[in-house]
Amino acid sequence: MSRDRYLAILRYLHFHDNEDTSEIAQHPLVKIKPIIDYLQSKFSVALIPGKNLCIDESLVLWKDRLLFKQYIPLKRNRFGIKLFELVDCETGFILGFIVYTGADTDYQKFDLGVTGDIVAHFLQPYFHKDNWYTSTLAESLHDRDTGMCGTVKSNRKGMPKLENKLVRGEVQVAHNNVWMAMRWEDKRSVRMLTTERTRT
């Protein structure tokens, strides 16, 4: 392909009618929404995932101006487009993703807060199966026969106070009929929450 042809395609390739003035047309991703929806549909059926799934965020490098560009200092690329991703742990295959655009981010709402809603949105097809994630969604997922396990912040709503003075390598544990919380002391405290061993 010649350079001029490539530039012409790049200039005129569109997936949305620029004359559309509807409310949907005001969404930040409206010009590429058909491509995102197509990829979502293909990713979700390309693989039957294993038992363990992971939900996390990643940052796609983007240095130009963008309304919803994020700054996350702990990421390798500190500026970029934030994605929430559902990944099969065994293969590393992305089963679904959400492009974070702020208040108008596209995902189904469950009245569980942003983090909880995103987890529930991703896990809907996998409820009543074994999956892993961490948040105060523990009881909600447990009610749907869906296990979870992973790290959690100490200030997460509903987390027990695990404040004993520990030396490196020591562990403190608390539990109820739904979950078990653990604090392990390393260079800093690492906290985990799981419902995997409490399901019957």
Short mmCIF file of C-alpha atoms in Angstrom, two decimals:
data_model
loop_
_atom_site.label_atom_id
_atom_site.label_comp_id
_atom_site.label_asym_id
_atom_site.label_seq_id
_atom_site.Cartn_x
_atom_site.Cartn_y
_atom_site.Cartn_z
CA MET A 1 0.00 0.00 0.00
CA SER A 2 1.35 3.40 -0.89
CA ARG A 3 1.84 6.11 1.70
CA ASP A 4 -0.77 8.39 0.08
CA ARG A 5 -3.37 5.62 0.03
CA TYR A 6 -2.70 4.81 3.68
CA LEU A 7 -3.05 8.48 4.68
CA ALA A 8 -6.28 8.79 2.67
CA ILE A 9 -7.78 5.74 4.41
CA LEU A 10 -6.64 7.08 7.78
CA ARG A 11 -8.27 10.42 7.02
CA TYR A 12 -11.63 9.16 5.76
CA LEU A 13 -12.19 5.96 7.76
CA HIS A 14 -15.23 6.54 10.00
CA PHE A 15 -17.46 4.28 12.08
CA HIS A 16 -20.01 6.89 13.18
CA ASP A 17 -22.16 9.50 11.45
CA ASN A 18 -20.68 12.90 12.29
CA GLU A 19 -24.09 14.51 11.71
CA ASP A 20 -25.67 12.53 14.56
CA THR A 21 -26.66 14.92 17.37
CA SER A 22 -28.34 12.43 19.72
CA GLU A 23 -27.34 12.02 23.36
CA ILE A 24 -25.38 8.88 22.51
CA ALA A 25 -23.34 10.92 20.05
CA GLN A 26 -21.95 12.97 22.95
CA HIS A 27 -20.14 9.99 24.48
CA PRO A 28 -16.31 10.33 24.35
CA LEU A 29 -15.92 6.96 22.58
CA VAL A 30 -18.79 7.35 20.11
CA LYS A 31 -16.54 7.39 17.01
CA ILE A 32 -15.02 3.99 17.79
CA LYS A 33 -17.89 2.43 19.80
CA PRO A 34 -18.80 -0.04 16.99
CA ILE A 35 -15.23 -1.37 16.99
CA ILE A 36 -15.15 -1.66 20.79
CA ASP A 37 -18.49 -3.52 20.80
CA TYR A 38 -17.27 -5.84 18.03
CA LEU A 39 -14.06 -6.67 19.91
CA GLN A 40 -16.02 -7.26 23.13
CA SER A 41 -18.32 -9.73 21.42
CA LYS A 42 -15.42 -11.63 19.85
CA PHE A 43 -13.27 -11.73 22.99
CA SER A 44 -16.11 -13.09 25.11
CA VAL A 45 -16.71 -16.16 22.90
CA ALA A 46 -13.15 -16.89 21.75
CA LEU A 47 -12.22 -18.91 24.84
CA ILE A 48 -13.89 -20.98 27.53
CA PRO A 49 -12.04 -19.72 30.61
CA GLY A 50 -10.64 -21.82 33.41
CA LYS A 51 -11.59 -21.64 37.08
CA ASN A 52 -9.45 -18.62 37.96
CA LEU A 53 -10.23 -15.19 36.55
CA CYS A 54 -8.58 -11.89 37.34
CA ILE A 55 -10.03 -8.36 37.14
CA ASP A 56 -7.53 -5.54 37.16
CA GLU A 57 -6.77 -2.19 35.59
CA SER A 58 -4.11 -1.36 33.03
CA LEU A 59 -2.92 1.83 31.39
CA VAL A 60 -2.49 2.16 27.62
CA LEU A 61 0.21 4.75 26.92
CA TRP A 62 -1.23 8.00 25.55
CA LYS A 63 0.70 11.29 25.72
CA ASP A 64 -1.50 13.49 23.55
CA ARG A 65 -4.44 15.55 24.79
CA LEU A 66 -7.49 13.53 25.76
CA LEU A 67 -10.46 14.37 27.97
CA PHE A 68 -10.33 11.09 29.92
CA LYS A 69 -6.55 10.57 30.02
CA GLN A 70 -5.45 9.26 33.42
CA TYR A 71 -2.34 9.76 35.53
CA ILE A 72 -1.36 6.73 37.64
CA PRO A 73 2.11 7.23 39.12
CA LEU A 74 2.62 3.55 40.04
CA LYS A 75 2.22 2.35 36.46
CA ARG A 76 5.19 2.02 34.08
CA ASN A 77 3.46 4.36 31.64
CA ARG A 78 2.11 6.97 34.02
CA PHE A 79 -0.15 8.76 31.51
CA GLY A 80 -2.67 7.02 29.32
CA ILE A 81 -6.08 5.46 28.81
CA LYS A 82 -7.24 3.34 31.74
CA LEU A 83 -8.81 -0.03 31.00
CA PHE A 84 -10.54 -2.46 33.33
CA GLU A 85 -9.90 -6.00 32.10
CA LEU A 86 -11.26 -9.47 32.78
CA VAL A 87 -8.47 -11.99 32.15
CA ASP A 88 -8.23 -15.77 32.21
CA CYS A 89 -5.37 -16.49 34.63
CA GLU A 90 -4.14 -19.67 32.93
CA THR A 91 -3.78 -18.27 29.40
CA GLY A 92 -3.58 -14.50 30.00
CA PHE A 93 -6.37 -14.07 27.43
CA ILE A 94 -8.53 -10.93 27.80
CA LEU A 95 -12.18 -11.98 28.03
CA GLY A 96 -13.58 -8.46 28.34
CA PHE A 97 -12.55 -4.87 28.88
CA ILE A 98 -14.01 -1.48 29.79
CA VAL A 99 -12.49 1.80 28.65
CA TYR A 100 -12.66 4.21 31.59
CA THR A 101 -14.03 7.59 30.48
CA GLY A 102 -15.09 8.98 33.85
CA ALA A 103 -18.71 9.36 34.94
CA ASP A 104 -20.04 8.16 31.56
CA THR A 105 -18.04 4.91 31.46
CA ASP A 106 -20.10 2.13 29.86
CA TYR A 107 -20.92 -0.70 32.27
CA GLN A 108 -24.02 -2.11 33.93
CA LYS A 109 -24.88 -0.56 37.31
CA PHE A 110 -25.67 -2.72 40.38
CA ASP A 111 -25.57 -0.07 43.15
CA LEU A 112 -22.33 -1.56 44.50
CA GLY A 113 -20.10 1.46 43.86
CA VAL A 114 -17.84 1.86 40.83
CA THR A 115 -15.48 -1.00 41.69
CA GLY A 116 -18.27 -3.34 42.73
CA ASP A 117 -20.36 -2.54 39.65
CA ILE A 118 -17.44 -3.23 37.32
CA VAL A 119 -16.77 -6.60 38.98
CA ALA A 120 -20.44 -7.59 38.84
CA HIS A 121 -20.63 -6.42 35.20
CA PHE A 122 -17.69 -8.64 34.22
CA LEU A 123 -18.75 -11.67 36.26
CA GLN A 124 -22.40 -11.90 35.21
CA PRO A 125 -21.74 -14.73 32.71
CA TYR A 126 -19.72 -16.59 35.35
CA PHE A 127 -21.94 -16.40 38.42
CA HIS A 128 -22.42 -19.78 40.14
CA LYS A 129 -18.91 -20.72 39.02
CA ASP A 130 -15.51 -20.30 40.70
CA ASN A 131 -13.94 -16.90 40.07
CA TRP A 132 -11.50 -14.74 42.00
CA TYR A 133 -11.58 -11.09 42.94
CA THR A 134 -11.43 -8.94 46.04
CA SER A 135 -13.65 -6.19 47.43
CA THR A 136 -16.69 -5.83 49.63
CA LEU A 137 -18.48 -7.76 46.90
CA ALA A 138 -17.62 -10.87 48.93
CA GLU A 139 -21.12 -11.44 50.28
CA SER A 140 -22.82 -10.48 47.00
CA LEU A 141 -20.66 -12.95 45.06
CA HIS A 142 -20.99 -15.60 47.79
CA ASP A 143 -24.79 -15.43 47.46
CA ARG A 144 -24.33 -16.26 43.76
CA ASP A 145 -22.11 -19.25 44.56
CA THR A 146 -19.07 -17.40 43.20
CA GLY A 147 -15.80 -17.56 45.10
CA MET A 148 -13.18 -14.83 45.31
CA CYS A 149 -9.66 -14.38 46.61
CA GLY A 150 -7.04 -11.64 46.48
CA THR A 151 -5.47 -8.61 48.09
CA VAL A 152 -7.60 -5.86 49.61
CA LYS A 153 -7.00 -2.41 51.07
CA SER A 154 -7.19 -2.03 54.85
CA ASN A 155 -9.74 0.80 54.60
CA ARG A 156 -12.16 -1.21 52.44
CA LYS A 157 -15.70 -0.91 53.78
CA GLY A 158 -16.64 -3.88 55.96
CA MET A 159 -13.09 -5.13 56.48
CA PRO A 160 -12.22 -6.20 60.05
CA LYS A 161 -9.60 -4.25 61.99
CA LEU A 162 -6.44 -6.36 61.90
CA GLU A 163 -4.14 -4.07 63.86
CA ASN A 164 -2.03 -6.37 66.05
CA LYS A 165 1.64 -5.52 66.19
CA LEU A 166 3.34 -8.11 63.96
CA VAL A 167 6.92 -8.84 63.01
CA ARG A 168 7.91 -9.84 59.50
CA GLY A 169 6.44 -13.22 58.55
CA GLU A 170 3.64 -13.22 61.15
CA VAL A 171 -0.05 -13.53 60.22
CA GLN A 172 -3.29 -12.28 61.77
CA VAL A 173 -6.65 -13.74 60.70
CA ALA A 174 -10.36 -12.90 61.15
CA HIS A 175 -13.40 -14.61 59.63
CA ASN A 176 -17.15 -15.02 59.60
CA ASN A 177 -19.48 -17.47 57.86
CA VAL A 178 -18.83 -15.88 54.44
CA TRP A 179 -15.21 -14.75 54.23
CA MET A 180 -11.79 -15.00 55.82
CA ALA A 181 -9.53 -11.94 56.07
CA MET A 182 -5.79 -12.22 56.60
CA ARG A 183 -2.98 -9.76 57.28
CA TRP A 184 0.57 -10.90 56.55
CA GLU A 185 3.51 -8.76 57.59
CA ASP A 186 6.33 -8.34 55.08
CA LYS A 187 8.23 -5.11 54.37
CA ARG A 188 4.72 -3.71 54.69
CA SER A 189 1.36 -5.25 55.58
CA VAL A 190 -0.33 -7.37 52.92
CA ARG A 191 -4.06 -8.00 53.39
CA MET A 192 -6.12 -10.68 51.68
CA LEU A 193 -9.78 -11.62 51.58
CA THR A 194 -11.26 -14.92 50.40
CA THR A 195 -14.58 -16.74 50.35
CA GLU A 196 -13.21 -19.84 48.63
CA ARG A 197 -13.09 -22.07 51.73
CA THR A 198 -16.39 -20.87 53.20
CA ARG A 199 -18.64 -21.98 50.34
CA THR A 200 -20.42 -25.31 50.65
#
